Structures are given as C-alpha cells and as structure tokens.
Amino acid sequence: AGSAILQGKRVLVTAGGTIERIDPVRYITNDSSGKMGYAIAEEAARMGAQVTLVSGPTALPVPKGCQLVPVKSALDMREAVLSRLDASDLIIKAAAVADYRPAVIEPQKIKKKSDSLTLELVKNPDILQEIGTLKKEQFVVGFAAETEKLDEHALDKLQRKNCDLIVGNDVSQEGAGFSGDTNAVRIFDRNGLVEALPVQSKQAVARRLLEIAAARMKPKR
Ligand code: C5P
C-alpha cells in the first residue's frame, strides 16, 4: 500500500545529465544515469504526488504515474524548470547539469584539420541557484556530488543556493553515486546533518528523502 504522504502535492524532479552540443553530430555530457532522480519520481508518485520529471537523455523507462518532460541542454532544462516553478510544491534537483557549454554550436560538422583544436566553453546558468532566489512557498532539495570534504561542500551549497535540504553524495565511495543501483548519502539542512543513509538501493534512499521532505513541508491551506 504505502502511505499517501504526498497526496495533493505537485512535485518537480530533475534527473539525468544534460548534453551540450558542439556540432550536429557531437556533444559533451557526463556520467549521470538518471537512476536517482527516476527513483525519486517513481516513489513520489507512489506517495500520491502529481509528478513532473524533467530529464536529460537517459536509457530509463518513464516511471509509472509521472509526466516526463524530456530536455537536452542545461538551457532547455532551465526553461522547463523555471516555467513550472509556480506550479510546484516540492522541487528536487537530482540532475547533473553541465557547468559549461560550448560558446557556439557549429552549424556544420567540424572538419578534421589542424593537429589541435580548442573548444571555448561558457558557464551555464545555475538552475538551483535561480530557484533559490525565485522560490516562495516551494520546498527545494538540491544534490551535491562530491569527491572530498562532503559535509563542508554540501553545507556551503545549501547556503549559496538557498535550498531547504541538500543531499550530499560521496561519489568516490563504493556503492554510491553515478550509474549504480545503490547510493549512500548524507542529508543536511541549514543547521547541519539531518540523517546519514548507509549504502542501500536508490529506491530506499528516495523513499527516506521524500519522507524527510514531506514532514518539513508546510501543510496546504
Ligand atoms: O554546484 P553543483 O553543480 O555541484 O550543485 C549541484 C546541485 O545544483 C544539483 O542539485 C544540481 O541539479 C543543481 N544544479 C543546477 N544547475 C546547474 C548546476 C547544478 O540546478 N547549472
């Protein structure tokens, strides 16, 4: 059965990595599989939420009961998320958004010529940070994938990006991070550690994270 603790809530989840196009046949991306975000979307729907899943390209099926909004680049994701901000109660940003994109998208395939080729990259907007600035009643959860100083970096991100919770993910740890079916995380709020979840399925991490968020959300008037 499962409890309907998110009944009536509109949940927006971002998942997967973005792809940043170089030319018509090439792009830059990262190792994100989308599994953590998809697990969150699926569990939120199970808990009664109305779920919109904004996702970069992944190999995963659309989770049951979720509305998929497929995107490619960070700029696409930004547009998809910001246009749905006011219609969301809980926003969970599990996507691995590219920090940089090619300064120009070449309209034709780049031809092989000189011995070296320099690609100029420009910074992408930080969507989570923009949400943190624009948010009103929304409850916002960010992710922080780190290879060192997890607590320090996660707490710093939570503050800079003004989110309500941040999920710290030590991607160098065995059984945690990209592409596997398990994860181990440390969940923080403004005051510090809320809960540490040892290695377990991404589905179980998703359930516990949603329980913690649901318990902290303002009841609807
Ligand atoms: O600073 P960093 O990219 O590590 O922050 C990770 C968090 O910020 C994740 O929740 C990710 O989805 C979000 N993010 C974003 N837009 C970016 C980069 C990261 O929303 N351009």
PDB file of C-alpha atoms and ligand atoms in Angstrom:
ATOM      1  CA  ALA A   1       0.000   0.000   0.000  1.00  0.00           C
ATOM      2  CA  GLY A   2       2.450   2.757   1.143  1.00  0.00           C
ATOM      3  CA  SER A   3       1.287   5.929   2.809  1.00  0.00           C
ATOM      4  CA  ALA A   4      -0.011   8.800   0.692  1.00  0.00           C
ATOM      5  CA  ILE A   5       2.128  11.393   2.468  1.00  0.00           C
ATOM      6  CA  LEU A   6       2.490  13.457  -0.714  1.00  0.00           C
ATOM      7  CA  GLN A   7      -1.196  13.366  -1.667  1.00  0.00           C
ATOM      8  CA  GLY A   8      -2.147  16.552  -3.485  1.00  0.00           C
ATOM      9  CA  LYS A   9       1.447  17.795  -3.726  1.00  0.00           C
ATOM     10  CA  ARG A  10       2.931  18.819  -7.040  1.00  0.00           C
ATOM     11  CA  VAL A  11       6.465  17.502  -7.237  1.00  0.00           C
ATOM     12  CA  LEU A  12       9.029  18.543  -9.843  1.00  0.00           C
ATOM     13  CA  VAL A  13      12.073  16.284 -10.175  1.00  0.00           C
ATOM     14  CA  THR A  14      15.068  16.843 -12.443  1.00  0.00           C
ATOM     15  CA  ALA A  15      17.188  13.869 -13.426  1.00  0.00           C
ATOM     16  CA  GLY A  16      19.927  12.703 -15.737  1.00  0.00           C
ATOM     17  CA  GLY A  17      22.801  14.604 -17.237  1.00  0.00           C
ATOM     18  CA  THR A  18      22.442  17.398 -19.735  1.00  0.00           C
ATOM     19  CA  ILE A  19      24.074  17.234 -23.153  1.00  0.00           C
ATOM     20  CA  GLU A  20      25.777  20.301 -24.527  1.00  0.00           C
ATOM     21  CA  ARG A  21      26.037  20.304 -28.277  1.00  0.00           C
ATOM     22  CA  ILE A  22      29.289  21.038 -30.136  1.00  0.00           C
ATOM     23  CA  ASP A  23      28.125  20.477 -33.725  1.00  0.00           C
ATOM     24  CA  PRO A  24      25.323  18.480 -35.423  1.00  0.00           C
ATOM     25  CA  VAL A  25      26.905  15.114 -34.505  1.00  0.00           C
ATOM     26  CA  ARG A  26      28.863  15.778 -31.296  1.00  0.00           C
ATOM     27  CA  TYR A  27      28.212  16.853 -27.740  1.00  0.00           C
ATOM     28  CA  ILE A  28      29.618  16.986 -24.192  1.00  0.00           C
ATOM     29  CA  THR A  29      27.901  15.134 -21.367  1.00  0.00           C
ATOM     30  CA  ASN A  30      28.633  13.402 -18.038  1.00  0.00           C
ATOM     31  CA  ASP A  31      28.237  10.032 -16.283  1.00  0.00           C
ATOM     32  CA  SER A  32      24.793  10.615 -14.761  1.00  0.00           C
ATOM     33  CA  SER A  33      22.468   7.649 -15.405  1.00  0.00           C
ATOM     34  CA  GLY A  34      19.328   9.370 -14.114  1.00  0.00           C
ATOM     35  CA  LYS A  35      18.621   6.460 -11.751  1.00  0.00           C
ATOM     36  CA  MET A  36      18.499   8.501  -8.526  1.00  0.00           C
ATOM     37  CA  GLY A  37      16.134  11.095  -9.952  1.00  0.00           C
ATOM     38  CA  TYR A  38      13.916   8.465 -11.593  1.00  0.00           C
ATOM     39  CA  ALA A  39      13.708   6.569  -8.287  1.00  0.00           C
ATOM     40  CA  ILE A  40      12.632   9.792  -6.544  1.00  0.00           C
ATOM     41  CA  ALA A  41       9.991  10.495  -9.201  1.00  0.00           C
ATOM     42  CA  GLU A  42       8.614   6.952  -9.002  1.00  0.00           C
ATOM     43  CA  GLU A  43       8.454   6.931  -5.193  1.00  0.00           C
ATOM     44  CA  ALA A  44       6.877  10.405  -5.071  1.00  0.00           C
ATOM     45  CA  ALA A  45       4.116   9.211  -7.419  1.00  0.00           C
ATOM     46  CA  ARG A  46       3.606   6.164  -5.212  1.00  0.00           C
ATOM     47  CA  MET A  47       3.230   8.523  -2.248  1.00  0.00           C
ATOM     48  CA  GLY A  48       0.342  10.263  -4.007  1.00  0.00           C
ATOM     49  CA  ALA A  49       2.128  13.214  -5.603  1.00  0.00           C
ATOM     50  CA  GLN A  50       1.484  14.649  -9.045  1.00  0.00           C
ATOM     51  CA  VAL A  51       4.964  14.252 -10.519  1.00  0.00           C
ATOM     52  CA  THR A  52       6.682  16.067 -13.374  1.00  0.00           C
ATOM     53  CA  LEU A  53      10.043  14.595 -14.316  1.00  0.00           C
ATOM     54  CA  VAL A  54      12.307  16.950 -16.254  1.00  0.00           C
ATOM     55  CA  SER A  55      15.014  14.714 -17.593  1.00  0.00           C
ATOM     56  CA  GLY A  56      18.088  14.806 -19.761  1.00  0.00           C
ATOM     57  CA  PRO A  57      18.545  11.843 -22.126  1.00  0.00           C
ATOM     58  CA  THR A  58      18.661   8.517 -20.218  1.00  0.00           C
ATOM     59  CA  ALA A  59      18.147   4.835 -21.006  1.00  0.00           C
ATOM     60  CA  LEU A  60      15.388   4.527 -18.377  1.00  0.00           C
ATOM     61  CA  PRO A  61      11.657   3.926 -18.833  1.00  0.00           C
ATOM     62  CA  VAL A  62       9.290   6.684 -17.680  1.00  0.00           C
ATOM     63  CA  PRO A  63       8.342   5.873 -14.057  1.00  0.00           C
ATOM     64  CA  LYS A  64       4.733   4.906 -13.501  1.00  0.00           C
ATOM     65  CA  GLY A  65       2.398   7.845 -12.944  1.00  0.00           C
ATOM     66  CA  CYS A  66       4.941  10.524 -13.860  1.00  0.00           C
ATOM     67  CA  GLN A  67       4.746  13.133 -16.594  1.00  0.00           C
ATOM     68  CA  LEU A  68       8.041  13.206 -18.494  1.00  0.00           C
ATOM     69  CA  VAL A  69       9.407  16.459 -19.887  1.00  0.00           C
ATOM     70  CA  PRO A  70      12.442  15.478 -21.964  1.00  0.00           C
ATOM     71  CA  VAL A  71      15.211  18.046 -22.300  1.00  0.00           C
ATOM     72  CA  LYS A  72      18.727  18.016 -23.684  1.00  0.00           C
ATOM     73  CA  SER A  73      20.842  21.006 -22.640  1.00  0.00           C
ATOM     74  CA  ALA A  74      21.139  22.950 -19.399  1.00  0.00           C
ATOM     75  CA  LEU A  75      19.412  25.877 -21.119  1.00  0.00           C
ATOM     76  CA  ASP A  76      16.470  23.586 -22.078  1.00  0.00           C
ATOM     77  CA  MET A  77      16.300  22.296 -18.506  1.00  0.00           C
ATOM     78  CA  ARG A  78      16.332  25.819 -17.096  1.00  0.00           C
ATOM     79  CA  GLU A  79      13.375  26.795 -19.293  1.00  0.00           C
ATOM     80  CA  ALA A  80      11.438  23.618 -18.433  1.00  0.00           C
ATOM     81  CA  VAL A  81      12.001  24.094 -14.695  1.00  0.00           C
ATOM     82  CA  LEU A  82      11.514  27.842 -14.336  1.00  0.00           C
ATOM     83  CA  SER A  83       8.268  27.771 -16.332  1.00  0.00           C
ATOM     84  CA  ARG A  84       6.893  25.192 -13.852  1.00  0.00           C
ATOM     85  CA  LEU A  85       8.163  26.772 -10.647  1.00  0.00           C
ATOM     86  CA  ASP A  86       4.895  28.393  -9.608  1.00  0.00           C
ATOM     87  CA  ALA A  87       3.028  25.127 -10.206  1.00  0.00           C
ATOM     88  CA  SER A  88       5.296  23.115  -7.897  1.00  0.00           C
ATOM     89  CA  ASP A  89       5.216  22.475  -4.154  1.00  0.00           C
ATOM     90  CA  LEU A  90       8.360  20.382  -3.899  1.00  0.00           C
ATOM     91  CA  ILE A  91      11.336  20.653  -6.243  1.00  0.00           C
ATOM     92  CA  ILE A  92      14.085  18.055  -6.202  1.00  0.00           C
ATOM     93  CA  LYS A  93      17.113  18.753  -8.367  1.00  0.00           C
ATOM     94  CA  ALA A  94      18.866  15.433  -8.848  1.00  0.00           C
ATOM     95  CA  ALA A  95      20.089  16.238 -12.359  1.00  0.00           C
ATOM     96  CA  ALA A  96      23.780  16.532 -13.185  1.00  0.00           C
ATOM     97  CA  VAL A  97      23.639  19.793 -15.085  1.00  0.00           C
ATOM     98  CA  ALA A  98      26.690  20.632 -17.188  1.00  0.00           C
ATOM     99  CA  ASP A  99      28.588  23.536 -15.666  1.00  0.00           C
ATOM    100  CA  TYR A 100      29.796  24.701 -19.093  1.00  0.00           C
ATOM    101  CA  ARG A 101      28.578  24.560 -22.692  1.00  0.00           C
ATOM    102  CA  PRO A 102      30.333  25.292 -25.992  1.00  0.00           C
ATOM    103  CA  ALA A 103      30.301  29.031 -26.671  1.00  0.00           C
ATOM    104  CA  VAL A 104      28.961  28.371 -30.159  1.00  0.00           C
ATOM    105  CA  ILE A 105      27.159  25.396 -31.679  1.00  0.00           C
ATOM    106  CA  GLU A 106      28.794  24.883 -35.068  1.00  0.00           C
ATOM    107  CA  PRO A 107      26.040  24.611 -37.707  1.00  0.00           C
ATOM    108  CA  GLN A 108      28.103  22.111 -39.742  1.00  0.00           C
ATOM    109  CA  LYS A 109      30.168  19.118 -38.653  1.00  0.00           C
ATOM    110  CA  ILE A 110      33.626  20.343 -37.598  1.00  0.00           C
ATOM    111  CA  LYS A 111      36.163  19.066 -40.129  1.00  0.00           C
ATOM    112  CA  LYS A 112      39.421  17.382 -39.137  1.00  0.00           C
ATOM    113  CA  LYS A 113      42.200  19.830 -39.980  1.00  0.00           C
ATOM    114  CA  SER A 114      44.894  21.088 -37.603  1.00  0.00           C
ATOM    115  CA  ASP A 115      46.721  18.940 -35.018  1.00  0.00           C
ATOM    116  CA  SER A 116      44.919  20.618 -32.164  1.00  0.00           C
ATOM    117  CA  LEU A 117      41.502  22.110 -31.719  1.00  0.00           C
ATOM    118  CA  THR A 118      40.417  24.451 -28.947  1.00  0.00           C
ATOM    119  CA  LEU A 119      36.835  24.424 -27.815  1.00  0.00           C
ATOM    120  CA  GLU A 120      35.658  27.519 -25.998  1.00  0.00           C
ATOM    121  CA  LEU A 121      33.196  26.878 -23.178  1.00  0.00           C
ATOM    122  CA  VAL A 122      30.973  29.337 -21.364  1.00  0.00           C
ATOM    123  CA  LYS A 123      29.296  28.924 -17.991  1.00  0.00           C
ATOM    124  CA  ASN A 124      25.761  27.577 -17.831  1.00  0.00           C
ATOM    125  CA  PRO A 125      23.218  29.240 -15.534  1.00  0.00           C
ATOM    126  CA  ASP A 126      22.875  27.559 -12.136  1.00  0.00           C
ATOM    127  CA  ILE A 127      19.227  26.494 -12.140  1.00  0.00           C
ATOM    128  CA  LEU A 128      19.136  25.532  -8.468  1.00  0.00           C
ATOM    129  CA  GLN A 129      20.536  28.903  -7.504  1.00  0.00           C
ATOM    130  CA  GLU A 130      17.883  30.670  -9.583  1.00  0.00           C
ATOM    131  CA  ILE A 131      15.163  28.593  -7.914  1.00  0.00           C
ATOM    132  CA  GLY A 132      16.614  29.569  -4.537  1.00  0.00           C
ATOM    133  CA  THR A 133      16.259  33.232  -5.490  1.00  0.00           C
ATOM    134  CA  LEU A 134      12.781  32.948  -7.009  1.00  0.00           C
ATOM    135  CA  LYS A 135      11.126  30.496  -4.603  1.00  0.00           C
ATOM    136  CA  LYS A 136       8.203  31.445  -2.420  1.00  0.00           C
ATOM    137  CA  GLU A 137       6.493  28.593  -0.549  1.00  0.00           C
ATOM    138  CA  GLN A 138       8.216  25.841  -2.523  1.00  0.00           C
ATOM    139  CA  PHE A 139      10.333  23.312  -0.656  1.00  0.00           C
ATOM    140  CA  VAL A 140      13.610  22.864  -2.527  1.00  0.00           C
ATOM    141  CA  VAL A 141      16.019  19.943  -2.355  1.00  0.00           C
ATOM    142  CA  GLY A 142      19.429  20.018  -4.047  1.00  0.00           C
ATOM    143  CA  PHE A 143      22.076  17.388  -4.584  1.00  0.00           C
ATOM    144  CA  ALA A 144      25.824  17.701  -4.082  1.00  0.00           C
ATOM    145  CA  ALA A 145      28.035  15.053  -5.629  1.00  0.00           C
ATOM    146  CA  GLU A 146      31.489  15.400  -4.121  1.00  0.00           C
ATOM    147  CA  THR A 147      34.761  13.507  -4.122  1.00  0.00           C
ATOM    148  CA  GLU A 148      36.145  15.202  -0.986  1.00  0.00           C
ATOM    149  CA  LYS A 149      35.060  17.345   2.005  1.00  0.00           C
ATOM    150  CA  LEU A 150      31.465  16.207   1.520  1.00  0.00           C
ATOM    151  CA  ASP A 151      29.911  17.891   4.577  1.00  0.00           C
ATOM    152  CA  GLU A 152      31.671  21.189   4.063  1.00  0.00           C
ATOM    153  CA  HIS A 153      30.875  21.391   0.346  1.00  0.00           C
ATOM    154  CA  ALA A 154      27.274  20.252   0.786  1.00  0.00           C
ATOM    155  CA  LEU A 155      26.543  22.794   3.529  1.00  0.00           C
ATOM    156  CA  ASP A 156      28.213  25.539   1.530  1.00  0.00           C
ATOM    157  CA  LYS A 157      25.986  24.697  -1.475  1.00  0.00           C
ATOM    158  CA  LEU A 158      22.854  24.622   0.630  1.00  0.00           C
ATOM    159  CA  GLN A 159      23.585  28.137   1.828  1.00  0.00           C
ATOM    160  CA  ARG A 160      24.717  29.583  -1.501  1.00  0.00           C
ATOM    161  CA  LYS A 161      21.788  28.089  -3.385  1.00  0.00           C
ATOM    162  CA  ASN A 162      19.247  28.767  -0.647  1.00  0.00           C
ATOM    163  CA  CYS A 163      17.677  25.306  -0.615  1.00  0.00           C
ATOM    164  CA  ASP A 164      15.818  23.645   2.237  1.00  0.00           C
ATOM    165  CA  LEU A 165      17.666  20.345   2.136  1.00  0.00           C
ATOM    166  CA  ILE A 166      20.782  19.153   0.371  1.00  0.00           C
ATOM    167  CA  VAL A 167      21.654  15.555  -0.323  1.00  0.00           C
ATOM    168  CA  GLY A 168      25.395  15.018  -0.083  1.00  0.00           C
ATOM    169  CA  ASN A 169      26.698  12.201  -2.175  1.00  0.00           C
ATOM    170  CA  ASP A 170      30.278  10.943  -1.847  1.00  0.00           C
ATOM    171  CA  VAL A 171      30.753   9.658  -5.383  1.00  0.00           C
ATOM    172  CA  SER A 172      34.189   8.196  -4.586  1.00  0.00           C
ATOM    173  CA  GLN A 173      32.644   5.789  -2.062  1.00  0.00           C
ATOM    174  CA  GLU A 174      31.966   2.153  -3.027  1.00  0.00           C
ATOM    175  CA  GLY A 175      28.264   1.617  -3.792  1.00  0.00           C
ATOM    176  CA  ALA A 176      27.480   5.325  -4.066  1.00  0.00           C
ATOM    177  CA  GLY A 177      26.986   7.805  -6.849  1.00  0.00           C
ATOM    178  CA  PHE A 178      26.590   7.588 -10.613  1.00  0.00           C
ATOM    179  CA  SER A 179      25.092   4.704 -12.573  1.00  0.00           C
ATOM    180  CA  GLY A 180      24.848   2.015  -9.842  1.00  0.00           C
ATOM    181  CA  ASP A 181      21.580   0.863  -8.287  1.00  0.00           C
ATOM    182  CA  THR A 182      22.673   1.808  -4.762  1.00  0.00           C
ATOM    183  CA  ASN A 183      23.610   5.036  -3.060  1.00  0.00           C
ATOM    184  CA  ALA A 184      24.835   6.321   0.307  1.00  0.00           C
ATOM    185  CA  VAL A 185      24.010   9.896   1.228  1.00  0.00           C
ATOM    186  CA  ARG A 186      24.137  12.479   3.994  1.00  0.00           C
ATOM    187  CA  ILE A 187      21.149  14.799   4.161  1.00  0.00           C
ATOM    188  CA  PHE A 188      21.649  18.318   5.533  1.00  0.00           C
ATOM    189  CA  ASP A 189      19.504  21.276   6.414  1.00  0.00           C
ATOM    190  CA  ARG A 190      20.624  24.779   7.396  1.00  0.00           C
ATOM    191  CA  ASN A 191      21.622  23.555  10.852  1.00  0.00           C
ATOM    192  CA  GLY A 192      23.720  20.620   9.723  1.00  0.00           C
ATOM    193  CA  LEU A 193      23.328  16.880   9.371  1.00  0.00           C
ATOM    194  CA  VAL A 194      19.728  15.620   9.413  1.00  0.00           C
ATOM    195  CA  GLU A 195      20.334  11.986   8.571  1.00  0.00           C
ATOM    196  CA  ALA A 196      23.049   9.742   7.150  1.00  0.00           C
ATOM    197  CA  LEU A 197      21.801   6.908   4.966  1.00  0.00           C
ATOM    198  CA  PRO A 198      24.228   3.985   4.588  1.00  0.00           C
ATOM    199  CA  VAL A 199      24.558   2.131   1.269  1.00  0.00           C
ATOM    200  CA  GLN A 200      21.101   0.992   0.147  1.00  0.00           C
ATOM    201  CA  SER A 201      19.015   0.921  -3.024  1.00  0.00           C
ATOM    202  CA  LYS A 202      18.353   4.249  -4.731  1.00  0.00           C
ATOM    203  CA  GLN A 203      14.658   3.412  -4.294  1.00  0.00           C
ATOM    204  CA  ALA A 204      15.100   3.220  -0.487  1.00  0.00           C
ATOM    205  CA  VAL A 205      17.144   6.447  -0.447  1.00  0.00           C
ATOM    206  CA  ALA A 206      14.377   8.111  -2.478  1.00  0.00           C
ATOM    207  CA  ARG A 207      11.666   6.968  -0.024  1.00  0.00           C
ATOM    208  CA  ARG A 208      13.528   8.206   3.047  1.00  0.00           C
ATOM    209  CA  LEU A 209      14.412  11.533   1.399  1.00  0.00           C
ATOM    210  CA  LEU A 210      10.764  12.099   0.453  1.00  0.00           C
ATOM    211  CA  GLU A 211       9.604  11.236   3.978  1.00  0.00           C
ATOM    212  CA  ILE A 212      12.002  13.802   5.427  1.00  0.00           C
ATOM    213  CA  ALA A 213      10.928  16.474   2.915  1.00  0.00           C
ATOM    214  CA  ALA A 214       7.202  15.734   3.356  1.00  0.00           C
ATOM    215  CA  ALA A 215       7.461  16.061   7.139  1.00  0.00           C
ATOM    216  CA  ARG A 216       9.019  19.504   6.739  1.00  0.00           C
ATOM    217  CA  MET A 217       6.696  20.941   4.112  1.00  0.00           C
ATOM    218  CA  LYS A 218       4.066  23.491   5.026  1.00  0.00           C
ATOM    219  CA  PRO A 219       0.582  21.998   5.061  1.00  0.00           C
ATOM    220  CA  LYS A 220      -1.620  23.439   2.281  1.00  0.00           C
ATOM    221  CA  ARG A 221      -4.245  25.918   3.314  1.00  0.00           C
TER     222      ARG A 221
HETATM  223  O1  C5P B   1      27.208  23.213  -7.669  1.00  0.00           O
HETATM  224  P1  C5P B   1      26.743  21.873  -8.140  1.00  0.00           P
HETATM  225  O2  C5P B   1      26.552  21.791  -9.612  1.00  0.00           O
HETATM  226  O3  C5P B   1      27.567  20.728  -7.626  1.00  0.00           O
HETATM  227  O4  C5P B   1      25.321  21.728  -7.437  1.00  0.00           O
HETATM  228  C1  C5P B   1      24.604  20.572  -7.552  1.00  0.00           C
HETATM  229  C2  C5P B   1      23.142  20.887  -7.472  1.00  0.00           C
HETATM  230  O5  C5P B   1      22.832  22.028  -8.253  1.00  0.00           O
HETATM  231  C3  C5P B   1      22.268  19.766  -8.016  1.00  0.00           C
HETATM  232  O6  C5P B   1      21.080  19.760  -7.277  1.00  0.00           O
HETATM  233  C4  C5P B   1      22.067  20.195  -9.454  1.00  0.00           C
HETATM  234  O7  C5P B   1      20.905  19.656 -10.014  1.00  0.00           O
HETATM  235  C5  C5P B   1      21.990  21.698  -9.338  1.00  0.00           C
HETATM  236  N1  C5P B   1      22.499  22.430 -10.497  1.00  0.00           N
HETATM  237  C6  C5P B   1      21.629  23.207 -11.239  1.00  0.00           C
HETATM  238  N2  C5P B   1      22.103  23.937 -12.298  1.00  0.00           N
HETATM  239  C7  C5P B   1      23.409  23.903 -12.633  1.00  0.00           C
HETATM  240  C8  C5P B   1      24.291  23.113 -11.886  1.00  0.00           C
HETATM  241  C9  C5P B   1      23.812  22.386 -10.819  1.00  0.00           C
HETATM  242  O8  C5P B   1      20.452  23.244 -10.927  1.00  0.00           O
HETATM  243  N3  C5P B   1      23.839  24.600 -13.673  1.00  0.00           N
END
